[in-house]
Coordinates of C-alpha atoms and ligand atoms in Angstrom, one line a residue:
X22 CA 30.8 16.8 21.3
X23 CA 33.4 17.7 18.6
X24 CA 34.0 14.0 17.7
X25 CA 30.3 13.3 17.2
X26 CA 28.8 13.3 13.7
X27 CA 25.6 14.6 12.4
X28 CA 23.0 11.7 12.3
X29 CA 24.8 9.7 15.0
X30 CA 22.5 8.0 17.5
X31 CA 23.2 9.0 21.1
X32 CA 22.1 7.9 24.5
X33 CA 20.9 10.9 26.5
X34 CA 21.0 11.1 30.3
X35 CA 21.5 8.3 32.9
X36 CA 18.3 6.5 31.8
X37 CA 19.7 6.3 28.2
X38 CA 17.0 7.9 26.1
X39 CA 17.6 7.3 22.4
X40 CA 18.2 10.3 20.2
X41 CA 19.8 11.4 17.0
X42 CA 22.1 14.3 16.3
X43 CA 20.4 16.5 13.7
X44 CA 22.7 19.5 13.8
X45 CA 26.3 20.2 14.7
X46 CA 27.7 23.6 15.3
X47 CA 31.3 23.3 16.5
X48 CA 31.0 21.3 19.7
X49 CA 27.3 22.1 20.2
X50 CA 25.0 19.3 19.0
X51 CA 21.3 19.5 18.6
X52 CA 19.8 16.2 19.5
X53 CA 16.4 14.9 18.5
X54 CA 15.3 12.7 21.4
X55 CA 12.9 10.0 20.4
X56 CA 11.3 9.8 23.8
X57 CA 9.7 12.0 26.4
X58 CA 12.5 14.1 28.0
X59 CA 10.8 15.0 31.2
X60 CA 13.1 14.8 34.2
X61 CA 16.3 15.1 32.2
X62 CA 18.5 17.7 33.9
X63 CA 21.7 19.6 33.2
X64 CA 24.9 17.7 33.9
X65 CA 23.6 14.3 32.8
X66 CA 25.8 12.5 30.3
X67 CA 25.3 12.1 26.5
X68 CA 27.1 9.2 24.8
X69 CA 27.4 8.8 21.1
X70 CA 27.0 5.3 19.7
X71 CA 29.1 6.5 16.7
X72 CA 26.6 5.0 14.3
X73 CA 23.6 6.4 12.4
X74 CA 20.0 5.4 13.1
X75 CA 19.8 1.9 11.8
X76 CA 17.6 -1.2 11.9
X77 CA 18.3 -4.8 12.5
X78 CA 17.5 -7.0 9.6
X79 CA 17.1 -10.8 9.8
X80 CA 14.7 -13.6 10.3
X81 CA 12.0 -12.9 13.0
X82 CA 10.8 -9.5 11.6
X83 CA 7.6 -10.8 10.1
X84 CA 4.6 -10.8 12.4
X85 CA 6.3 -8.2 14.7
X86 CA 5.0 -4.8 15.7
X87 CA 7.6 -2.1 16.2
X88 CA 7.7 1.5 17.3
X89 CA 9.2 4.2 15.0
X90 CA 12.8 3.2 15.8
X91 CA 12.2 -0.6 15.6
X92 CA 11.7 -1.4 19.3
X93 CA 9.2 -4.3 19.7
X94 CA 5.8 -3.3 21.1
X95 CA 4.6 -6.6 22.3
X96 CA 2.0 -5.4 24.7
X97 CA 0.3 -3.0 22.4
X98 CA -2.2 -5.7 21.5
X99 CA -3.3 -6.1 25.1
X100 CA -4.1 -2.4 25.1
X101 CA -1.1 -1.8 27.3
X102 CA 1.1 1.3 27.1
X103 CA 4.2 1.4 25.0
X104 CA 7.8 0.9 26.1
X105 CA 9.3 2.3 29.2
X106 CA 11.7 5.1 28.4
X107 CA 15.3 4.2 27.7
X108 CA 14.6 0.6 27.1
X109 CA 16.6 -0.9 24.2
X110 CA 15.2 -4.3 23.4
X111 CA 16.5 -6.4 20.5
X112 CA 14.4 -5.9 17.4
X113 CA 14.5 -9.6 16.6
X114 CA 14.9 -12.5 18.9
X115 CA 18.6 -13.2 19.6
X116 CA 17.9 -16.5 21.4
X117 CA 15.6 -18.3 18.9
X118 CA 17.3 -20.9 16.8
X119 CA 16.4 -21.1 13.1
X120 CA 17.1 -23.9 10.7
X121 CA 19.6 -22.4 8.3
X122 CA 20.0 -24.2 5.0
X123 CA 23.2 -23.3 3.2
X124 CA 22.9 -22.6 -0.5
X125 CA 26.6 -22.1 -1.3
X126 CA 29.7 -24.1 -0.4
X127 CA 33.3 -23.3 0.7
X128 CA 35.3 -22.1 -2.3
X129 CA 32.3 -20.3 -3.9
X130 CA 32.8 -16.7 -5.0
X131 CA 30.1 -14.4 -3.8
X132 CA 29.3 -10.7 -4.1
X133 CA 27.0 -8.4 -2.1
X134 CA 23.4 -9.5 -2.4
X135 CA 24.1 -13.2 -3.2
X136 CA 22.0 -15.6 -1.2
X137 CA 24.2 -17.9 0.9
X138 CA 21.3 -19.7 2.6
X139 CA 17.7 -19.7 3.5
X140 CA 15.5 -19.9 6.6
X141 CA 11.8 -20.7 6.7
X142 CA 10.7 -17.5 8.5
X143 CA 7.0 -18.1 8.4
X144 CA 4.7 -20.5 6.6
X145 CA 4.8 -18.3 3.5
X146 CA 8.1 -16.4 3.7
X147 CA 11.4 -18.0 3.0
X148 CA 14.0 -15.7 4.5
X149 CA 16.9 -15.4 2.1
X150 CA 20.2 -14.7 3.9
X151 CA 22.3 -12.4 1.7
X152 CA 25.9 -11.2 1.6
X153 CA 25.8 -7.6 2.9
X154 CA 25.8 -5.1 0.0
X155 CA 29.3 -3.9 0.1
X156 CA 31.1 -7.2 0.7
X157 CA 32.5 -9.8 -1.7
X158 CA 35.0 -12.6 -1.8
X159 CA 35.3 -16.4 -1.3
X160 CA 33.3 -18.4 1.1
X161 CA 35.7 -20.2 3.4
X162 CA 33.3 -21.9 5.8
X163 CA 29.6 -22.5 5.8
X164 CA 27.3 -25.1 7.3
X165 CA 23.6 -25.9 7.5
X166 CA 22.1 -26.2 11.0
X167 CA 20.3 -24.6 13.8
X168 CA 21.6 -21.1 14.5
X169 CA 20.5 -17.9 16.2
X170 CA 20.6 -14.6 14.3
X171 CA 23.8 -13.6 16.0
X172 CA 25.7 -16.8 15.4
X173 CA 28.2 -16.9 12.6
X174 CA 26.8 -19.1 9.8
X175 CA 29.5 -18.5 7.2
X176 CA 32.9 -16.9 6.7
X177 CA 34.0 -15.0 3.7
X178 CA 37.5 -13.9 2.7
X179 CA 37.7 -10.7 0.8
X180 CA 40.3 -9.8 -1.9
X181 CA 42.6 -8.3 0.8
X182 CA 42.6 -11.6 2.6
X183 CA 40.5 -10.3 5.5
X184 CA 38.0 -12.8 6.9
X185 CA 34.4 -11.7 7.6
X186 CA 31.9 -13.5 9.8
X187 CA 28.5 -13.7 8.2
X188 CA 25.5 -13.8 10.4
X189 CA 21.8 -14.1 9.6
X190 CA 21.3 -10.6 10.9
X191 CA 22.7 -7.3 9.6
X192 CA 22.2 -3.7 10.4
X193 CA 21.4 -1.0 7.9
X194 CA 21.2 2.8 8.3
X195 CA 17.6 3.8 7.7
X196 CA 18.3 7.0 5.8
X197 CA 20.4 5.3 3.2
X198 CA 18.6 3.5 0.4
X199 CA 19.7 -0.1 0.0
X200 CA 21.5 -0.5 -3.3
X201 CA 20.1 -2.5 -6.3
X202 CA 21.5 -3.7 -9.6
X203 CA 19.1 -1.8 -11.8
X204 CA 15.7 -0.2 -11.7
X205 CA 13.2 -1.3 -14.4
X206 CA 9.9 -0.1 -15.8
X207 CA 6.8 -1.3 -13.9
X208 CA 4.8 -3.7 -16.1
X209 CA 2.5 -5.6 -13.6
X210 CA -0.3 -4.2 -11.5
X211 CA -0.4 -4.6 -7.7
X212 CA -3.9 -6.3 -7.7
X213 CA -5.6 -5.0 -4.7
X214 CA -9.1 -6.6 -5.0
X215 CA -10.6 -3.1 -4.9
X216 CA -12.6 -2.5 -8.0
X217 CA -12.2 1.2 -8.5
X218 CA -8.4 0.9 -8.0
X219 CA -7.6 -2.2 -10.1
X220 CA -10.0 -1.4 -13.0
X221 CA -9.8 2.4 -13.2
X222 CA -6.7 3.6 -11.3
X223 CA -4.3 0.7 -11.0
X224 CA -1.0 1.0 -9.2
X225 CA 2.0 -0.9 -10.6
X226 CA 4.1 -3.3 -8.6
X227 CA 7.0 -1.0 -7.8
X228 CA 4.8 2.1 -8.2
X229 CA 3.8 4.9 -5.9
X230 CA 0.4 6.1 -5.0
X231 CA -1.1 8.9 -2.8
X232 CA -4.5 9.0 -1.1
X233 CA -5.2 12.5 0.0
X234 CA -8.5 13.2 1.7
X235 CA -10.2 15.1 4.5
X236 CA -10.8 13.6 7.9
X237 CA -13.3 10.7 7.8
X238 CA -13.2 10.3 4.1
X239 CA -11.8 6.7 4.3
X240 CA -8.0 6.9 4.0
X241 CA -7.4 4.5 6.8
X242 CA -10.0 2.0 5.6
X243 CA -8.4 2.0 2.1
X244 CA -4.9 1.5 3.6
X245 CA -6.2 -1.4 5.6
X246 CA -7.9 -2.9 2.6
X247 CA -4.7 -2.7 0.6
X248 CA -2.7 -4.4 3.4
X249 CA -5.3 -7.1 3.6
X250 CA -5.9 -7.9 0.0
X251 CA -3.1 -6.7 -2.3
X252 CA -1.2 -9.4 -4.0
X253 CA 2.2 -8.3 -2.5
X254 CA 4.3 -11.0 -0.9
X255 CA 5.3 -8.9 2.0
X256 CA 3.4 -6.0 3.6
X257 CA 4.9 -3.3 5.7
X258 CA 2.2 -1.2 7.4
X259 CA 3.2 2.0 9.1
X260 CA 0.7 3.8 11.4
X261 CA 2.2 7.2 11.7
X262 CA 0.7 9.8 14.0
X263 CA -2.8 8.5 13.7
X264 CA -5.2 7.1 16.3
X265 CA -3.8 4.3 18.5
X266 CA -7.0 2.3 18.4
X267 CA -6.7 1.9 14.6
X268 CA -3.4 0.0 15.1
X269 CA -5.0 -2.1 17.9
X270 CA -7.8 -2.9 15.4
X271 CA -5.1 -4.0 12.8
X272 CA -3.5 -6.2 15.4
X273 CA -6.7 -7.9 16.3
X274 CA -8.0 -8.2 12.7
X275 CA -5.0 -9.1 10.6
X276 CA -4.2 -12.5 12.2
X277 CA -7.8 -13.6 11.4
X278 CA -7.7 -12.7 7.7
X279 CA -6.9 -15.4 5.3
X280 CA -4.7 -14.0 2.5
X281 CA -6.4 -15.0 -0.8
X282 CA -2.9 -15.2 -2.4
X283 CA -1.4 -17.7 0.0
X284 CA -4.4 -19.3 1.8
X285 CA -2.6 -18.5 5.1
X286 CA -3.1 -16.0 7.9
X287 CA -2.2 -12.5 6.7
X288 CA 0.2 -12.0 9.7
X289 CA 2.5 -14.5 8.0
X290 CA 3.6 -11.7 5.7
X291 CA 3.1 -8.5 7.6
X292 CA 5.4 -6.2 9.7
X293 CA 3.6 -3.4 11.6
X294 CA 5.2 -0.2 12.7
X295 CA 3.2 1.9 15.1
X296 CA 4.0 5.5 16.0
X297 CA 0.5 6.6 16.9
X298 CA -0.6 10.0 18.1
X299 CA -0.1 9.0 21.7
X300 CA 3.6 8.3 21.1
X301 CA 6.4 10.8 21.0
X302 CA 6.3 13.0 17.9
X303 CA 10.0 12.7 17.2
X304 CA 10.0 9.0 16.3
X305 CA 7.3 9.7 13.8
X306 CA 9.8 11.0 11.4
X307 CA 12.0 8.0 11.8
X308 CA 9.1 5.5 11.5
X309 CA 8.7 6.1 7.7
X310 CA 12.4 5.4 7.2
X311 CA 12.3 2.3 9.4
X312 CA 9.4 1.1 7.4
X313 CA 10.9 1.6 4.0
X314 CA 14.2 0.1 5.0
X315 CA 12.5 -3.1 6.1
X316 CA 10.6 -3.1 2.8
X317 CA 13.8 -2.7 0.8
X318 CA 15.3 -5.6 2.7
X319 CA 12.5 -8.0 1.6
X320 CA 12.6 -6.5 -1.9
X321 CA 16.3 -7.4 -2.0
X322 CA 15.4 -11.1 -1.3
X323 CA 13.3 -11.0 -4.5
X324 CA 9.9 -10.4 -3.1
X325 CA 7.1 -8.0 -4.1
X326 CA 6.7 -5.7 -1.1
X327 CA 4.0 -3.1 -0.5
X328 CA 4.3 -0.4 2.1
X329 CA 1.4 1.6 3.4
X330 CA 2.0 4.8 5.4
X331 CA -0.9 6.4 7.3
X332 CA -0.4 9.3 7.3
X333 CA 2.6 10.9 5.6
X334 CA 1.2 14.3 6.7
X335 CA 2.0 13.5 10.3
X336 CA 5.5 12.7 9.3
X337 CA 5.8 16.0 7.5
X338 CA 4.5 17.8 10.5
X339 CA 7.2 16.1 12.7
X340 CA 9.7 17.4 10.2
X341 CA 8.2 20.9 10.5
X342 CA 8.4 20.8 14.3
X343 CA 12.1 19.8 14.2
X344 CA 12.9 22.4 11.7
X345 CA 11.1 25.0 13.8
X346 CA 13.1 24.0 16.9
X347 CA 16.3 24.4 14.9
X348 CA 15.2 27.8 13.8
X349 CA 15.7 27.0 10.2
X350 CA 14.3 29.4 7.6
X351 CA 10.6 28.3 7.2
X352 CA 9.1 27.8 3.8
X353 CA 5.5 27.4 2.7
X354 CA 3.1 27.1 5.8
X355 CA 6.1 26.8 8.1
X356 CA 7.4 23.6 6.5
X357 CA 11.1 23.5 5.8
X358 CA 12.3 24.3 2.3
X359 CA 13.5 20.7 1.9
X360 CA 10.1 19.2 2.5
X361 CA 9.5 18.5 -1.2
X362 CA 12.9 16.8 -1.6
X363 CA 12.4 14.7 1.5
X364 CA 9.1 13.5 0.2
X365 CA 10.6 12.8 -3.2
X366 CA 13.6 10.9 -1.9
X367 CA 11.2 8.7 0.2
X368 CA 9.1 7.7 -2.8
X369 CA 12.2 7.3 -5.0
X370 CA 13.1 4.3 -2.9
X371 CA 10.3 2.5 -4.6
X372 CA 10.5 0.6 -7.9
X373 CA 10.8 -2.7 -9.6
X374 CA 14.4 -3.8 -9.6
X375 CA 17.0 -6.4 -10.5
X376 CA 18.2 -7.2 -7.1
X377 CA 21.8 -7.0 -6.0
X378 CA 23.7 -10.2 -6.6
X379 CA 24.8 -12.6 -9.4
X380 CA 21.4 -14.4 -9.9
X381 CA 18.4 -12.9 -11.8
X382 CA 16.2 -11.9 -8.9
X383 CA 13.5 -9.4 -9.3
X384 CA 12.0 -7.5 -6.4
X385 CA 9.6 -4.7 -6.2
X386 CA 8.7 -2.1 -3.6
X387 CA 5.4 -0.3 -3.9
X388 CA 4.5 2.6 -1.6
X389 CA 1.1 4.0 -0.8
X390 CA 0.9 7.1 1.3
X391 CA -2.2 8.6 2.9
X392 CA -2.1 12.4 3.0
X393 CA -4.3 14.4 5.4
X394 CA -4.5 18.0 4.2
X395 CA -5.9 20.2 7.0
X396 CA -9.5 21.1 6.2
X397 CA -9.2 19.1 3.0
X398 CA -7.3 21.9 1.3
X399 CA -5.4 20.2 -1.5
X400 CA -3.3 23.2 -2.2
X401 CA -1.3 22.8 1.0
X402 CA 2.5 21.9 0.6
X403 CA 2.5 18.2 1.7
X404 CA -0.3 17.3 -0.7
X405 CA 1.3 19.3 -3.5
X406 CA 4.8 17.9 -3.0
X407 CA 3.4 14.4 -2.8
X408 CA 1.3 14.6 -6.0
X409 CA 4.3 15.9 -7.9
X410 CA 6.2 12.7 -7.3
X411 CA 3.6 9.9 -7.0
X412 CA 2.2 8.4 -10.1
X413 CA -1.2 7.4 -8.9
X414 CA -3.7 9.7 -7.3
X415 CA -6.7 8.4 -5.5
X416 CA -8.5 11.6 -4.5
X417 CA -11.0 11.1 -1.7
X418 CA -14.0 13.3 -1.7
X419 CA -15.9 14.6 1.3
X420 CA -19.2 14.7 -0.6
X421 CA -18.9 11.1 -1.6
X422 CA -18.1 9.9 1.9
X423 CA -21.0 12.1 3.3
X424 CA -23.3 10.3 0.8
X425 CA -21.8 7.0 2.1
X426 CA -20.4 6.2 -1.3
X427 CA -17.4 4.1 -0.3
X428 CA -14.5 4.0 -1.2
X429 CA -15.0 7.7 -1.6
X430 CA -12.4 7.9 -4.5
X431 CA -13.5 10.6 -6.9
X432 CA -13.5 8.9 -10.3
X433 CA -13.5 12.1 -12.3
X434 CA -10.4 13.6 -10.5
X435 CA -8.3 10.5 -9.8
X436 CA -5.7 9.2 -12.2
X437 CA -3.0 6.6 -12.7
X438 CA 0.0 7.2 -14.9
X439 CA 0.5 3.4 -15.1
X440 CA -2.7 2.9 -16.9
X441 CA -1.3 2.1 -20.3
X442 CA 1.2 -0.5 -19.3
X443 CA -1.4 -2.0 -16.8
X444 CA -3.9 -2.2 -19.7
X445 CA -1.5 -4.4 -21.6
X446 CA -1.3 -6.7 -18.6
X447 CA -5.0 -6.9 -17.9
X448 CA -5.8 -7.4 -21.6
X449 CA -3.3 -10.2 -21.8
X450 CA -4.0 -11.9 -18.5
X451 CA -7.7 -11.3 -17.8
X452 CA -9.5 -10.6 -21.0
X453 CA -8.6 -8.9 -24.3
X454 CA -11.4 -6.4 -24.0
X455 CA -10.6 -5.4 -20.4
X456 CA -9.3 -2.0 -21.3
X457 CA -12.0 -1.4 -23.9
X458 CA -14.7 -2.0 -21.2
X459 CA -12.9 0.3 -18.8
X460 CA -12.8 3.1 -21.4
X461 CA -16.5 2.7 -22.2
X462 CA -17.4 2.7 -18.5
X463 CA -15.3 5.8 -17.8
X464 CA -16.9 7.6 -20.9
X465 CA -20.3 6.9 -19.4
X466 CA -19.3 8.2 -16.0
X467 CA -17.9 11.3 -17.5
X468 CA -21.0 11.9 -19.7
X469 CA -23.2 11.4 -16.6
X470 CA -21.5 14.5 -15.1
X471 CA -22.4 16.8 -18.1
X472 CA -25.9 15.2 -18.6
X473 CA -26.6 15.9 -14.9
X474 CA -25.8 19.6 -15.6
X475 CA -28.5 19.6 -18.3
X476 CA -31.0 17.9 -16.0
X477 CA -30.4 20.5 -13.3
X478 CA -31.1 23.2 -15.8
X479 CA -34.1 21.9 -17.8
X480 CA -35.2 18.6 -16.2
X481 CA -34.9 15.0 -17.0
X482 CA -37.6 15.0 -19.6
X483 CA -35.5 17.1 -21.9
X484 CA -33.2 14.2 -22.4
X485 CA -33.6 11.6 -25.1
X486 CA -34.3 8.0 -24.0
X487 CA -30.8 7.1 -25.0
X488 CA -29.3 9.8 -22.8
X489 CA -31.6 8.7 -19.9
X490 CA -30.3 5.2 -20.3
X491 CA -26.8 6.6 -20.1
X492 CA -27.7 8.1 -16.7
X493 CA -29.2 4.8 -15.7
X494 CA -26.1 2.8 -16.6
X495 CA -23.8 5.3 -14.9
X496 CA -25.8 5.0 -11.7
X497 CA -25.4 1.2 -12.0
X498 CA -21.7 1.6 -12.5
X499 CA -21.4 3.8 -9.4
X500 CA -23.6 1.7 -7.2
X501 CA -23.0 -1.9 -8.4
X502 CA -19.3 -1.5 -9.3
X503 CA -17.5 1.5 -7.9
X504 CA -19.0 1.2 -4.4
X505 CA -17.4 -1.6 -2.4
X506 CA -18.2 -2.4 1.2
X507 CA -15.0 -3.0 3.1
X508 CA -17.0 -4.5 6.0
X509 CA -18.9 -7.1 3.9
X510 CA -17.3 -10.6 4.0
X511 CA -17.6 -11.1 0.3
X512 CA -17.6 -7.6 -1.2
X513 CA -14.4 -6.6 0.7
X514 CA -12.3 -8.4 -1.9
X515 CA -13.0 -8.8 -5.6
X516 CA -10.6 -10.6 -7.9
X517 CA -9.5 -9.0 -11.2
X518 CA -11.5 -11.7 -13.0
X519 CA -14.6 -11.0 -11.1
X520 CA -14.1 -7.2 -11.7
X521 CA -14.0 -7.9 -15.4
X522 CA -17.2 -10.0 -15.5
X523 CA -19.1 -7.5 -13.3
X524 CA -18.1 -4.6 -15.6
X525 CA -18.8 -6.7 -18.7
X526 CA -22.3 -7.5 -17.4
X527 CA -23.2 -3.9 -16.6
X528 CA -22.1 -2.8 -20.0
X529 CA -23.7 -5.7 -21.8
X530 CA -27.0 -4.7 -20.2
X531 CA -26.4 -1.2 -21.5
X532 CA -25.8 -2.4 -25.1
X533 CA -28.8 -4.6 -25.1
X534 CA -30.9 -1.8 -23.6
X535 CA -29.8 0.5 -26.4
X536 CA -30.9 -2.0 -29.0
X537 CA -34.2 -2.5 -27.2
X538 CA -34.8 1.3 -27.1
X539 CA -34.3 1.3 -30.9
X540 CA -37.0 -1.3 -31.1
X541 CA -39.4 0.9 -29.3
X542 CA -39.1 -0.7 -25.8
X543 CA -39.7 1.9 -23.0
X544 CA -36.9 2.8 -20.6
X545 CA -39.3 2.2 -17.7
X546 CA -39.7 -1.5 -18.8
X547 CA -36.0 -1.8 -19.0
X548 CA -35.4 -0.4 -15.6
X549 CA -37.8 -2.8 -13.9
X550 CA -36.6 -6.0 -15.6
X551 CA -36.3 -9.2 -13.5
X552 CA -32.5 -9.4 -14.1
X553 CA -31.9 -5.9 -12.6
X554 CA -31.8 -7.0 -8.9
X555 CA -29.4 -9.7 -9.9
X556 CA -27.0 -7.1 -11.4
X557 CA -27.2 -5.2 -8.2
X558 CA -26.3 -8.3 -6.2
X559 CA -23.3 -9.3 -8.2
X560 CA -21.0 -7.7 -5.6
X561 CA -22.1 -10.2 -3.0
X562 CA -21.6 -13.3 -5.1
X563 CA -18.6 -15.3 -3.8
X564 CA -15.5 -15.8 -6.0
X565 CA -16.3 -19.6 -6.1
X566 CA -19.7 -18.9 -7.7
X567 CA -18.4 -16.6 -10.4
X568 CA -20.4 -18.6 -12.9
X569 CA -23.5 -17.0 -11.5
X570 CA -22.1 -13.6 -12.7
X571 CA -21.1 -15.1 -16.1
X572 CA -24.5 -16.6 -16.7
X573 CA -26.3 -13.3 -16.3
X574 CA -25.5 -12.4 -19.9
X575 CA -27.5 -15.2 -21.3
X576 CA -30.4 -14.4 -18.9
X577 CA -30.4 -10.8 -20.0
X578 CA -30.4 -11.7 -23.7
X579 CA -33.5 -13.9 -23.2
X580 CA -35.4 -11.3 -21.1
X581 CA -34.5 -8.5 -23.6
X582 CA -35.6 -10.7 -26.5
X583 CA -38.9 -11.3 -24.8
X584 CA -39.4 -7.6 -24.2
X585 CA -38.6 -6.6 -27.7
X586 CA -40.9 -9.4 -29.1
X587 CA -43.8 -8.2 -26.9
X588 CA -43.3 -4.6 -28.1
X589 CA -43.3 -5.7 -31.7
X590 CA -46.5 -7.7 -31.3
X591 CA -48.1 -4.7 -29.6
X592 CA -46.9 -2.3 -32.3
X593 CA -48.2 -4.6 -35.1
Ligands
LIG611 P1 -9.9 8.8 7.5 O1 -8.7 7.8 7.7 O2 -9.8 9.4 6.1 O3 -10.1 9.8 8.5 P2 -11.5 6.4 7.9 O4 -10.7 5.5 7.0 O5 -11.2 6.3 9.3 O6 -11.2 7.9 7.4 O7 -13.0 6.2 7.5 C1 -14.0 6.8 8.2 C2 -15.3 5.9 8.2 O8 -15.8 5.8 6.8 C3 -15.0 4.5 8.6 O9 -15.1 4.3 9.9 C4 -16.2 3.8 7.9 O10 -17.4 3.8 8.6 C5 -16.4 4.5 6.6 N1 -15.8 3.9 5.4 C6 -14.6 4.3 4.8 N2 -14.4 3.5 3.8 C7 -15.3 2.5 3.7 C8 -15.6 1.4 2.9 N3 -14.8 1.1 1.8 N4 -16.7 0.7 3.1 C9 -17.5 1.0 4.2 N5 -17.3 2.0 5.0 C10 -16.3 2.8 4.8
LIG612 MG1 -7.4 7.8 9.2

């Protein structure tokens, strides 16, 4: 094995199991085999492919479902088992002909990242064929027409006079980040249609977010919600070490979803990677890299890409298992000492960037990782290493999910370090008082917590009417705004505009109620006003009927005016 290199992909045994060399000691190689190794016996051959673990990139990726090392899993949807061992199928169809439309002509100078042509990959994705990153020179031949991904569509002569065949597909090693021109500061939110996220803890396009939470607290549901509704142009969804039926659910559900951003089926912009708990543990580690490499590839085309990984803890556990087998020095809780740097280098592949190439293309890659701390213990190494690097923390709370408050994101503990720049965006694009309302709402929710402490000690009657109103409004914020039912056809998605009007309505009620209290109206009268049930039902008003939410303000004003007038007459 002396000529082999660490990270080379090898084929093990007659049946050709796929593995990766993870350690070399003179001519002894340790190989991580990505499949079940039962039946492999001494004396069987091991052949190195001489190349690191890589993925095939080109038109035909969208709409596919792959395992952790990019083998197509076509029959997963039928509830069938995964691939037979040792099968190496092409990741993208090599027979299918695509209509290639050339965008450069012979004689043009091009550099890595330049778009030489496009292919309509799905109804919503124009696949941009790029010069591979490290290549540059003069186009000597190019033609539009129908080609397969392995046909030569163009030729390029580099400065040494060497001619390169350009195809629509290229390979890329998954553990190497794809290069970009320059990283920039995130300034736009990834609008997810989830109220607590967009309004209170927004993630930027190009940002990173973590969702730690105990079993059953709603991590998977949130990841599904983000995949369905986030305004990213491409979605890469990685199911890593979690239940297989959840991926089957995704497969059945996603094609039916109409993406509010494109008006087309969601599957027109999604790639799925499944390495569920019933599949070999080893490929779990690779699946995260396969996912992020596909994501980077679409980012390079100039798209906003979002990747969900559920769960990164299973990936870290695979890392721990490999490290244990190699008898490396264990760190915290048996995880290898390099755990934190592995997690960091994964999230560092995110960002909003100027794409490689001569034109001004901007692409973004956002990653959202679920973390499953055993027993919900947040001090464990995977959670801690993740929180050190991700800029948004959506902390799921067992108590909230137990009380069926969903999404069970704890509003007092969660945070977003993008808040300030996202405020600018929302104030400019949705309404100028967006951030003011958010701050007012959060202040009420925070105050609720301390007022409840007093109530527990001395009872509700010890509070002033104004403080009791604060509790009333905070409850309304929790139940009518923060709670969002993922399984309700309307409530499942809420545009940023609707979020704004809902919040504004709840807080406008609060302000009017405060004035009414000053005029001697009783809190009891306020709590039972006719308009209250309509506030509660705002969540279920369709986006098309947003006027019904907007009109509530006027109705409230009138009802409050009547209440106050009646009180004044009585007092007189
Ligand atoms: P986890 O992945 O953290 O183990 P799940 O995402 O599978 O938890 O959620 C567990 C259950 O909680 C779901 O099956 C669902 O019944 C409920 N749930 C979670 N989030 C929501 C939500 N937003 N709306 C309604 N129900 C939810
Ligand atoms: Mg889950």
